[in-house]
Amino acid sequence: MDQPGIVRPALLSLLKAAHGQYVSGPTLAHQLGLSRTAVWKQIQRLTAQGFSIQAHPRKGYRLLAGPDRIIPSELDALLTTERLGRVTHHLLSTASTNSDAIHLAQQGAAHGTLVLAEQQTAGRGRLDRKWEAPAGRALTFSLVLRPQLPPSSAPQITLISALALVHSIRDQFRIPARIKWPNDILIAGRKAAGILTEMQAESDRIRFLVLGIGINCNQDREELPGSLRYPATSIAIEYGTTIDRCGFLAALLAALEHQFERLERFGFAGLLEEIAKFSEVLGAQVVVAMGGKTITGRVEGMTAEGALKILTASGSHEVIWAGDITRMTPAG
Ligand code: BT5
């Protein structure tokens, strides 16, 4: 039975798989196990959701363009995770998905709860800086996490998430993304994504952690914010064409889940080498700003907790737990 109001993700998958070519009504009906009238009704529902579909009396249907928003049923169909994203709050507009996720976590939201927004009106970075992204062009989301880890591991979650992001971007688009300690993803030296981890903890355990991720996906150059601390780019600019945000999100959630499992199994020290492999800053000459203070030196590596080790110009070894790399000359 065809349920009223529900669009079958399989229909969308079949249309997408045809890459803009027609798929005949009988083919769709056969593959979906529906009558041709039911297929036509489903097509109408997709159109109502913002998909642009051309119907031809003999050739069938072809997908011209998707809406600038993620369709929850499509995400559901693509998810391969056990827990991440299994409960999803999908919002067209909100102030900040991190604020929403914190609120939900305080009310007991389960590990893996996802808050996804097409637009944020007060998206934030660290130290209450702004995170800017036009509606429907980026990915802005937050996850409620309840790891069995001490509060001191919060920075590790940020770095492990960065590792998952780098792997997903590399696997999906063959783009050599890198990690800029502590929370940025760079492509060709430009910022393509940022991570904001916020936590509520007791002295010895994390009550919950909210992992907020903003990714520049389909913005063109004009849509990237003007005055930035660091030059920016988007995946589409580097990839050369727009990307399927929904497919990318599903792949990223799987990569995040995989990396969190590895963190719990092997500990952070076991993943340090891999993070170092994708680090943009290892060996680089840097200026790090921390509060009102700056430190200049060469990045020697990371501690087993995820802090940055710097050899300063005067020869002293410094360990930095939080800060911003404001200038960087790559290792050469
Ligand atoms: C970050 O902070 O990079 C963390 C950004 C996290 C955003 C996500 S979106 C979903 C969730 N909900 C939220 O409210 N936040 C999270 P930070 O390292 O402090 O960098 C912030 C700086 O990045 C700003 O001061 C700008 O200079 C710059 N910036 C803002 N929007 C940008 C963009 N779209 N692309 C590149 N840089 C940007």
Tab-separated table of C-alpha atoms and ligand atoms in Angstrom:
chain	number	residue	atom	x	y	z
A	1	MET	CA	0.000	0.000	0.000
A	2	ASP	CA	1.205	3.470	-0.847
A	3	GLN	CA	1.106	5.600	2.301
A	4	PRO	CA	-0.347	9.075	1.802
A	5	GLY	CA	2.162	11.902	2.045
A	6	ILE	CA	5.273	9.674	2.178
A	7	VAL	CA	7.747	9.778	-0.682
A	8	ARG	CA	9.678	6.599	-1.141
A	9	PRO	CA	13.420	7.290	-0.960
A	10	ALA	CA	13.889	4.559	-3.563
A	11	LEU	CA	12.068	6.689	-6.140
A	12	LEU	CA	14.463	9.544	-5.560
A	13	SER	CA	17.427	7.176	-5.704
A	14	LEU	CA	16.249	5.788	-9.059
A	15	LEU	CA	15.794	9.269	-10.512
A	16	LYS	CA	19.176	10.413	-9.166
A	17	ALA	CA	20.914	7.321	-10.505
A	18	ALA	CA	19.739	8.272	-14.008
A	19	HIS	CA	21.820	11.487	-13.834
A	20	GLY	CA	19.261	13.737	-15.505
A	21	GLN	CA	18.133	11.157	-18.093
A	22	TYR	CA	14.525	9.985	-18.362
A	23	VAL	CA	13.326	6.893	-16.519
A	24	SER	CA	10.098	5.484	-17.908
A	25	GLY	CA	6.932	5.269	-15.809
A	26	PRO	CA	6.642	1.478	-16.239
A	27	THR	CA	10.302	1.000	-15.179
A	28	LEU	CA	9.738	3.049	-12.031
A	29	ALA	CA	6.461	1.253	-11.325
A	30	HIS	CA	8.113	-2.146	-11.753
A	31	GLN	CA	11.151	-1.348	-9.614
A	32	LEU	CA	9.083	0.200	-6.824
A	33	GLY	CA	6.300	-2.350	-6.942
A	34	LEU	CA	3.734	0.409	-7.455
A	35	SER	CA	1.058	1.159	-10.033
A	36	ARG	CA	1.863	3.857	-12.611
A	37	THR	CA	-0.734	6.109	-10.978
A	38	ALA	CA	0.962	5.657	-7.614
A	39	VAL	CA	4.315	6.581	-9.191
A	40	TRP	CA	2.754	9.696	-10.622
A	41	LYS	CA	1.412	10.636	-7.173
A	42	GLN	CA	4.849	10.123	-5.661
A	43	ILE	CA	6.357	12.344	-8.348
A	44	GLN	CA	3.855	15.033	-7.415
A	45	ARG	CA	4.907	14.786	-3.776
A	46	LEU	CA	8.553	15.205	-4.740
A	47	THR	CA	7.621	18.254	-6.784
A	48	ALA	CA	5.763	19.660	-3.775
A	49	GLN	CA	8.969	19.172	-1.741
A	50	GLY	CA	10.869	21.381	-4.174
A	51	PHE	CA	12.293	18.850	-6.641
A	52	SER	CA	12.164	19.931	-10.248
A	53	ILE	CA	11.041	16.934	-12.303
A	54	GLN	CA	10.201	16.922	-15.982
A	55	ALA	CA	7.438	14.567	-17.089
A	56	HIS	CA	7.238	13.363	-20.681
A	57	PRO	CA	4.237	11.330	-21.915
A	58	ARG	CA	6.409	8.681	-23.603
A	59	LYS	CA	9.865	9.008	-22.024
A	60	GLY	CA	8.803	9.147	-18.387
A	61	TYR	CA	10.377	11.324	-15.705
A	62	ARG	CA	13.706	12.992	-15.220
A	63	LEU	CA	15.137	14.883	-12.274
A	64	LEU	CA	16.354	18.340	-13.225
A	65	ALA	CA	17.262	19.741	-9.824
A	66	GLY	CA	16.792	19.057	-6.146
A	67	PRO	CA	15.564	21.527	-3.569
A	68	ASP	CA	18.118	23.418	-1.538
A	69	ARG	CA	17.279	21.337	1.481
A	70	ILE	CA	17.858	17.875	2.749
A	71	ILE	CA	14.868	15.568	2.737
A	72	PRO	CA	14.750	13.591	6.021
A	73	SER	CA	13.457	10.416	4.346
A	74	GLU	CA	16.349	10.565	1.876
A	75	LEU	CA	18.883	10.910	4.681
A	76	ASP	CA	17.229	8.019	6.526
A	77	ALA	CA	17.528	5.803	3.476
A	78	LEU	CA	21.235	6.581	3.122
A	79	LEU	CA	22.240	6.222	6.785
A	80	THR	CA	24.443	3.253	7.608
A	81	THR	CA	25.172	4.243	11.207
A	82	GLU	CA	23.993	2.437	14.270
A	83	ARG	CA	23.419	5.483	16.494
A	84	LEU	CA	24.536	8.737	14.892
A	85	GLY	CA	21.624	10.500	13.218
A	86	ARG	CA	19.080	7.827	14.140
A	87	VAL	CA	17.091	10.568	15.890
A	88	THR	CA	17.126	13.678	13.745
A	89	HIS	CA	15.694	17.138	14.262
A	90	HIS	CA	15.675	18.800	10.888
A	91	LEU	CA	15.080	22.554	11.021
A	92	LEU	CA	14.717	24.976	8.157
A	93	SER	CA	16.025	27.823	10.284
A	94	THR	CA	17.295	28.127	13.826
A	95	ALA	CA	19.624	30.344	15.841
A	96	SER	CA	22.347	27.722	16.384
A	97	THR	CA	22.177	23.941	16.126
A	98	ASN	CA	24.686	23.737	19.001
A	99	SER	CA	22.309	25.665	21.271
A	100	ASP	CA	19.430	23.389	20.205
A	101	ALA	CA	21.480	20.239	20.783
A	102	ILE	CA	22.603	21.443	24.231
A	103	HIS	CA	18.969	22.067	25.121
A	104	LEU	CA	17.944	18.611	23.881
A	105	ALA	CA	20.863	16.963	25.697
A	106	GLN	CA	19.849	18.666	28.949
A	107	GLN	CA	16.431	17.104	28.480
A	108	GLY	CA	17.980	13.660	28.063
A	109	ALA	CA	18.407	13.329	24.265
A	110	ALA	CA	20.107	10.068	23.335
A	111	HIS	CA	23.682	9.635	22.145
A	112	GLY	CA	23.793	10.314	18.415
A	113	THR	CA	20.838	12.732	18.275
A	114	LEU	CA	21.334	14.980	15.262
A	115	VAL	CA	20.183	18.573	14.894
A	116	LEU	CA	20.463	19.724	11.303
A	117	ALA	CA	19.566	23.190	10.064
A	118	GLU	CA	19.344	24.592	6.567
A	119	GLN	CA	20.033	28.038	7.992
A	120	GLN	CA	21.386	29.429	11.257
A	121	THR	CA	20.717	32.994	12.297
A	122	ALA	CA	23.298	32.958	15.101
A	123	GLY	CA	25.724	30.176	14.132
A	124	ARG	CA	28.805	30.432	16.293
A	125	GLY	CA	32.443	29.457	16.389
A	126	ARG	CA	34.759	29.391	19.379
A	127	LEU	CA	34.876	32.397	21.724
A	128	ASP	CA	31.449	33.447	20.415
A	129	ARG	CA	32.765	34.203	16.966
A	130	LYS	CA	30.275	34.026	14.121
A	131	TRP	CA	29.806	31.099	11.772
A	132	GLU	CA	28.207	32.242	8.538
A	133	ALA	CA	26.564	30.149	5.832
A	134	PRO	CA	23.787	30.882	3.331
A	135	ALA	CA	20.597	28.795	3.575
A	136	GLY	CA	20.735	25.424	1.851
A	137	ARG	CA	24.307	25.700	0.595
A	138	ALA	CA	26.307	24.395	3.519
A	139	LEU	CA	26.016	21.677	6.117
A	140	THR	CA	25.449	22.987	9.625
A	141	PHE	CA	24.638	20.410	12.239
A	142	SER	CA	25.273	19.248	15.790
A	143	LEU	CA	25.387	15.832	17.413
A	144	VAL	CA	24.655	14.961	21.027
A	145	LEU	CA	27.379	12.591	22.220
A	146	ARG	CA	27.558	10.728	25.502
A	147	PRO	CA	31.024	9.154	25.428
A	148	GLN	CA	32.324	7.129	28.368
A	149	LEU	CA	35.335	9.400	28.642
A	150	PRO	CA	36.758	11.891	31.148
A	151	PRO	CA	36.226	15.645	30.499
A	152	SER	CA	39.899	16.010	29.553
A	153	SER	CA	39.190	14.058	26.354
A	154	ALA	CA	36.945	16.744	24.839
A	155	PRO	CA	39.760	18.173	22.650
A	156	GLN	CA	40.390	14.644	21.400
A	157	ILE	CA	36.789	14.358	20.201
A	158	THR	CA	37.338	17.526	18.155
A	159	LEU	CA	40.494	16.118	16.568
A	160	ILE	CA	38.955	12.701	15.931
A	161	SER	CA	35.995	14.431	14.263
A	162	ALA	CA	38.437	16.397	12.141
A	163	LEU	CA	39.998	13.085	11.114
A	164	ALA	CA	36.570	11.734	10.101
A	165	LEU	CA	35.921	14.895	8.077
A	166	VAL	CA	39.245	14.643	6.282
A	167	HIS	CA	38.653	10.971	5.437
A	168	SER	CA	35.124	11.669	4.158
A	169	ILE	CA	36.192	14.578	1.968
A	170	ARG	CA	39.087	12.550	0.575
A	171	ASP	CA	36.991	9.415	0.000
A	172	GLN	CA	33.978	11.151	-1.516
A	173	PHE	CA	35.657	13.816	-3.637
A	174	ARG	CA	39.352	12.860	-3.889
A	175	ILE	CA	40.244	16.244	-2.423
A	176	PRO	CA	43.354	16.353	-0.184
A	177	ALA	CA	41.768	17.930	2.902
A	178	ARG	CA	43.974	18.490	5.951
A	179	ILE	CA	43.563	19.244	9.653
A	180	LYS	CA	44.569	22.605	11.065
A	181	TRP	CA	44.837	22.182	14.813
A	182	PRO	CA	42.623	22.354	16.754
A	183	ASN	CA	39.327	22.496	14.871
A	184	ASP	CA	39.629	23.513	11.225
A	185	ILE	CA	39.604	21.592	7.973
A	186	LEU	CA	41.642	23.150	5.207
A	187	ILE	CA	41.605	22.482	1.504
A	188	ALA	CA	44.479	23.989	-0.467
A	189	GLY	CA	45.325	26.089	2.587
A	190	ARG	CA	41.810	27.524	2.930
A	191	LYS	CA	39.211	26.842	5.585
A	192	ALA	CA	36.405	24.590	4.359
A	193	ALA	CA	34.967	23.475	7.701
A	194	GLY	CA	35.060	24.273	11.396
A	195	ILE	CA	34.219	22.271	14.497
A	196	LEU	CA	32.826	23.579	17.770
A	197	THR	CA	32.722	21.116	20.675
A	198	GLU	CA	30.821	22.170	23.785
A	199	MET	CA	30.526	20.071	26.918
A	200	GLN	CA	28.741	19.638	30.201
A	201	ALA	CA	30.735	17.562	32.647
A	202	GLU	CA	31.156	16.507	36.229
A	203	SER	CA	34.631	16.331	37.707
A	204	ASP	CA	35.396	12.870	36.340
A	205	ARG	CA	32.967	12.243	33.518
A	206	ILE	CA	31.390	13.923	30.527
A	207	ARG	CA	27.614	14.322	31.012
A	208	PHE	CA	27.240	15.147	27.356
A	209	LEU	CA	29.162	16.716	24.608
A	210	VAL	CA	27.750	18.613	21.652
A	211	LEU	CA	29.757	18.338	18.485
A	212	GLY	CA	28.901	21.164	16.058
A	213	ILE	CA	30.186	21.038	12.504
A	214	GLY	CA	29.896	23.669	9.790
A	215	ILE	CA	31.015	22.672	6.296
A	216	ASN	CA	31.175	24.913	3.268
A	217	CYS	CA	29.617	22.644	0.650
A	218	ASN	CA	28.037	24.381	-2.319
A	219	GLN	CA	28.902	28.025	-1.731
A	220	ASP	CA	30.534	29.790	-4.647
A	221	ARG	CA	33.225	32.391	-4.024
A	222	GLU	CA	30.746	35.266	-3.675
A	223	GLU	CA	28.805	33.360	-1.039
A	224	LEU	CA	31.733	32.885	1.318
A	225	PRO	CA	31.882	35.465	4.103
A	226	GLY	CA	33.993	38.502	3.264
A	227	SER	CA	36.085	39.455	6.263
A	228	LEU	CA	37.477	36.294	7.760
A	229	ARG	CA	40.245	35.445	10.164
A	230	TYR	CA	41.487	32.910	7.631
A	231	PRO	CA	40.825	32.541	3.854
A	232	ALA	CA	37.880	30.246	3.077
A	233	THR	CA	36.812	27.811	0.389
A	234	SER	CA	34.024	25.298	-0.223
A	235	ILE	CA	34.024	21.681	-1.362
A	236	ALA	CA	32.180	22.666	-4.568
A	237	ILE	CA	34.837	25.260	-5.432
A	238	GLU	CA	37.602	22.675	-4.997
A	239	TYR	CA	35.644	19.806	-6.568
A	240	GLY	CA	34.512	21.886	-9.540
A	241	THR	CA	30.804	21.154	-9.212
A	242	THR	CA	28.038	21.139	-6.616
A	243	ILE	CA	27.878	18.189	-4.264
A	244	ASP	CA	25.027	16.093	-2.904
A	245	ARG	CA	24.899	17.354	0.683
A	246	CYS	CA	22.631	14.542	1.824
A	247	GLY	CA	24.896	11.767	0.542
A	248	PHE	CA	27.933	13.503	1.979
A	249	LEU	CA	26.275	13.913	5.385
A	250	ALA	CA	25.359	10.213	5.504
A	251	ALA	CA	28.953	9.245	4.646
A	252	LEU	CA	30.342	11.674	7.211
A	253	LEU	CA	28.108	10.352	9.997
A	254	ALA	CA	29.355	6.839	9.218
A	255	ALA	CA	32.968	8.056	9.312
A	256	LEU	CA	32.378	9.854	12.628
A	257	GLU	CA	30.841	6.759	14.176
A	258	HIS	CA	33.757	4.659	12.955
A	259	GLN	CA	36.349	7.059	14.407
A	260	PHE	CA	34.538	7.292	17.775
A	261	GLU	CA	34.538	3.496	17.980
A	262	ARG	CA	38.268	3.494	17.263
A	263	LEU	CA	38.822	6.129	19.961
A	264	GLU	CA	36.990	3.987	22.519
A	265	ARG	CA	38.863	0.837	21.464
A	266	PHE	CA	42.417	2.078	20.945
A	267	GLY	CA	42.505	5.347	22.904
A	268	PHE	CA	43.632	8.654	21.457
A	269	ALA	CA	47.329	7.771	21.532
A	270	GLY	CA	46.606	4.990	19.032
A	271	LEU	CA	45.211	7.509	16.533
A	272	LEU	CA	47.801	10.247	16.970
A	273	GLU	CA	49.970	9.029	14.131
A	274	GLU	CA	47.082	9.115	11.687
A	275	ILE	CA	46.034	12.603	12.765
A	276	ALA	CA	49.646	13.726	12.366
A	277	LYS	CA	49.677	12.297	8.824
A	278	PHE	CA	46.848	14.645	7.811
A	279	SER	CA	48.035	17.607	9.857
A	280	GLU	CA	48.644	20.865	7.997
A	281	VAL	CA	50.569	22.296	10.920
A	282	LEU	CA	53.094	19.585	11.795
A	283	GLY	CA	56.585	20.973	11.259
A	284	ALA	CA	55.239	24.381	10.229
A	285	GLN	CA	56.424	27.723	11.599
A	286	VAL	CA	53.423	29.223	13.331
A	287	VAL	CA	52.120	32.110	15.354
A	288	VAL	CA	49.585	30.940	17.905
A	289	ALA	CA	47.255	33.400	19.623
A	290	MET	CA	46.010	32.467	23.090
A	291	GLY	CA	43.934	35.113	24.792
A	292	GLY	CA	46.069	38.251	24.705
A	293	LYS	CA	49.323	36.319	24.272
A	294	THR	CA	51.065	34.980	21.157
A	295	ILE	CA	53.695	32.285	20.781
A	296	THR	CA	55.925	31.928	17.735
A	297	GLY	CA	57.721	28.723	16.916
A	298	ARG	CA	57.766	25.424	15.076
A	299	VAL	CA	55.128	22.731	15.633
A	300	GLU	CA	56.863	19.638	16.950
A	301	GLY	CA	53.782	17.474	17.289
A	302	MET	CA	50.914	16.735	19.611
A	303	THR	CA	50.841	15.343	23.130
A	304	ALA	CA	49.024	12.089	23.835
A	305	GLU	CA	46.045	14.259	24.919
A	306	GLY	CA	45.877	16.319	21.736
A	307	ALA	CA	47.643	19.505	22.900
A	308	LEU	CA	50.072	21.196	20.513
A	309	LYS	CA	53.824	21.007	21.173
A	310	ILE	CA	55.795	24.040	20.012
A	311	LEU	CA	59.511	24.681	19.945
A	312	THR	CA	59.805	28.454	20.328
A	313	ALA	CA	62.402	30.678	18.707
A	314	SER	CA	64.171	30.982	22.082
A	315	GLY	CA	64.476	27.190	22.256
A	316	SER	CA	61.839	26.477	24.917
A	317	HIS	CA	59.221	23.739	24.558
A	318	GLU	CA	55.634	24.897	25.056
A	319	VAL	CA	52.451	22.851	25.273
A	320	ILE	CA	49.326	24.649	24.069
A	321	TRP	CA	45.869	23.371	24.990
A	322	ALA	CA	43.723	25.983	23.257
A	323	GLY	CA	44.506	28.716	20.798
A	324	ASP	CA	44.376	29.901	17.211
A	325	ILE	CA	47.085	29.490	14.643
A	326	THR	CA	46.935	32.897	13.040
A	327	ARG	CA	49.939	32.581	10.744
A	328	MET	CA	51.609	29.575	9.277
A	329	THR	CA	54.591	28.853	7.029
A	330	PRO	CA	54.349	25.200	6.027
A	331	ALA	CA	57.177	22.807	6.742
A	332	GLY	CA	59.517	22.891	3.853
B	1	BT5	C1	34.890	27.315	14.132
B	1	BT5	O1	35.178	28.279	15.058
B	1	BT5	O2	35.437	27.148	13.080
B	1	BT5	C2	33.698	26.421	14.539
B	1	BT5	C3	32.527	26.581	13.621
B	1	BT5	C4	31.407	25.651	14.002
B	1	BT5	C5	30.144	25.970	13.275
B	1	BT5	C6	29.078	24.951	13.532
B	1	BT5	S1	27.741	25.112	12.437
B	1	BT5	C7	26.799	24.003	13.341
B	1	BT5	C8	27.077	24.297	14.799
B	1	BT5	N1	26.193	25.299	15.319
B	1	BT5	C9	26.843	26.426	15.663
B	1	BT5	O3	26.309	27.454	16.124
B	1	BT5	N2	28.165	26.264	15.421
B	1	BT5	C10	28.454	24.948	14.921
B	1	BT5	P1	36.460	29.224	15.002
B	1	BT5	O4	37.694	28.394	14.865
B	1	BT5	O5	36.331	30.094	16.199
B	1	BT5	O6	36.292	30.027	13.676
B	1	BT5	C11	35.333	31.056	13.569
B	1	BT5	C12	35.844	32.007	12.502
B	1	BT5	O7	35.736	31.372	11.218
B	1	BT5	C13	35.030	33.287	12.389
B	1	BT5	O8	35.511	34.268	13.261
B	1	BT5	C14	35.220	33.678	10.921
B	1	BT5	O9	36.402	34.437	10.767
B	1	BT5	C15	35.437	32.340	10.231
B	1	BT5	N3	34.244	31.893	9.509
B	1	BT5	C16	32.936	32.167	9.726
B	1	BT5	N4	32.146	31.528	8.856
B	1	BT5	C17	32.983	30.858	8.024
B	1	BT5	C18	32.802	30.008	6.905
B	1	BT5	N5	31.593	29.705	6.444
B	1	BT5	N6	33.909	29.498	6.305
B	1	BT5	C19	35.146	29.759	6.740
B	1	BT5	N7	35.397	30.564	7.805
B	1	BT5	C20	34.315	31.087	8.437
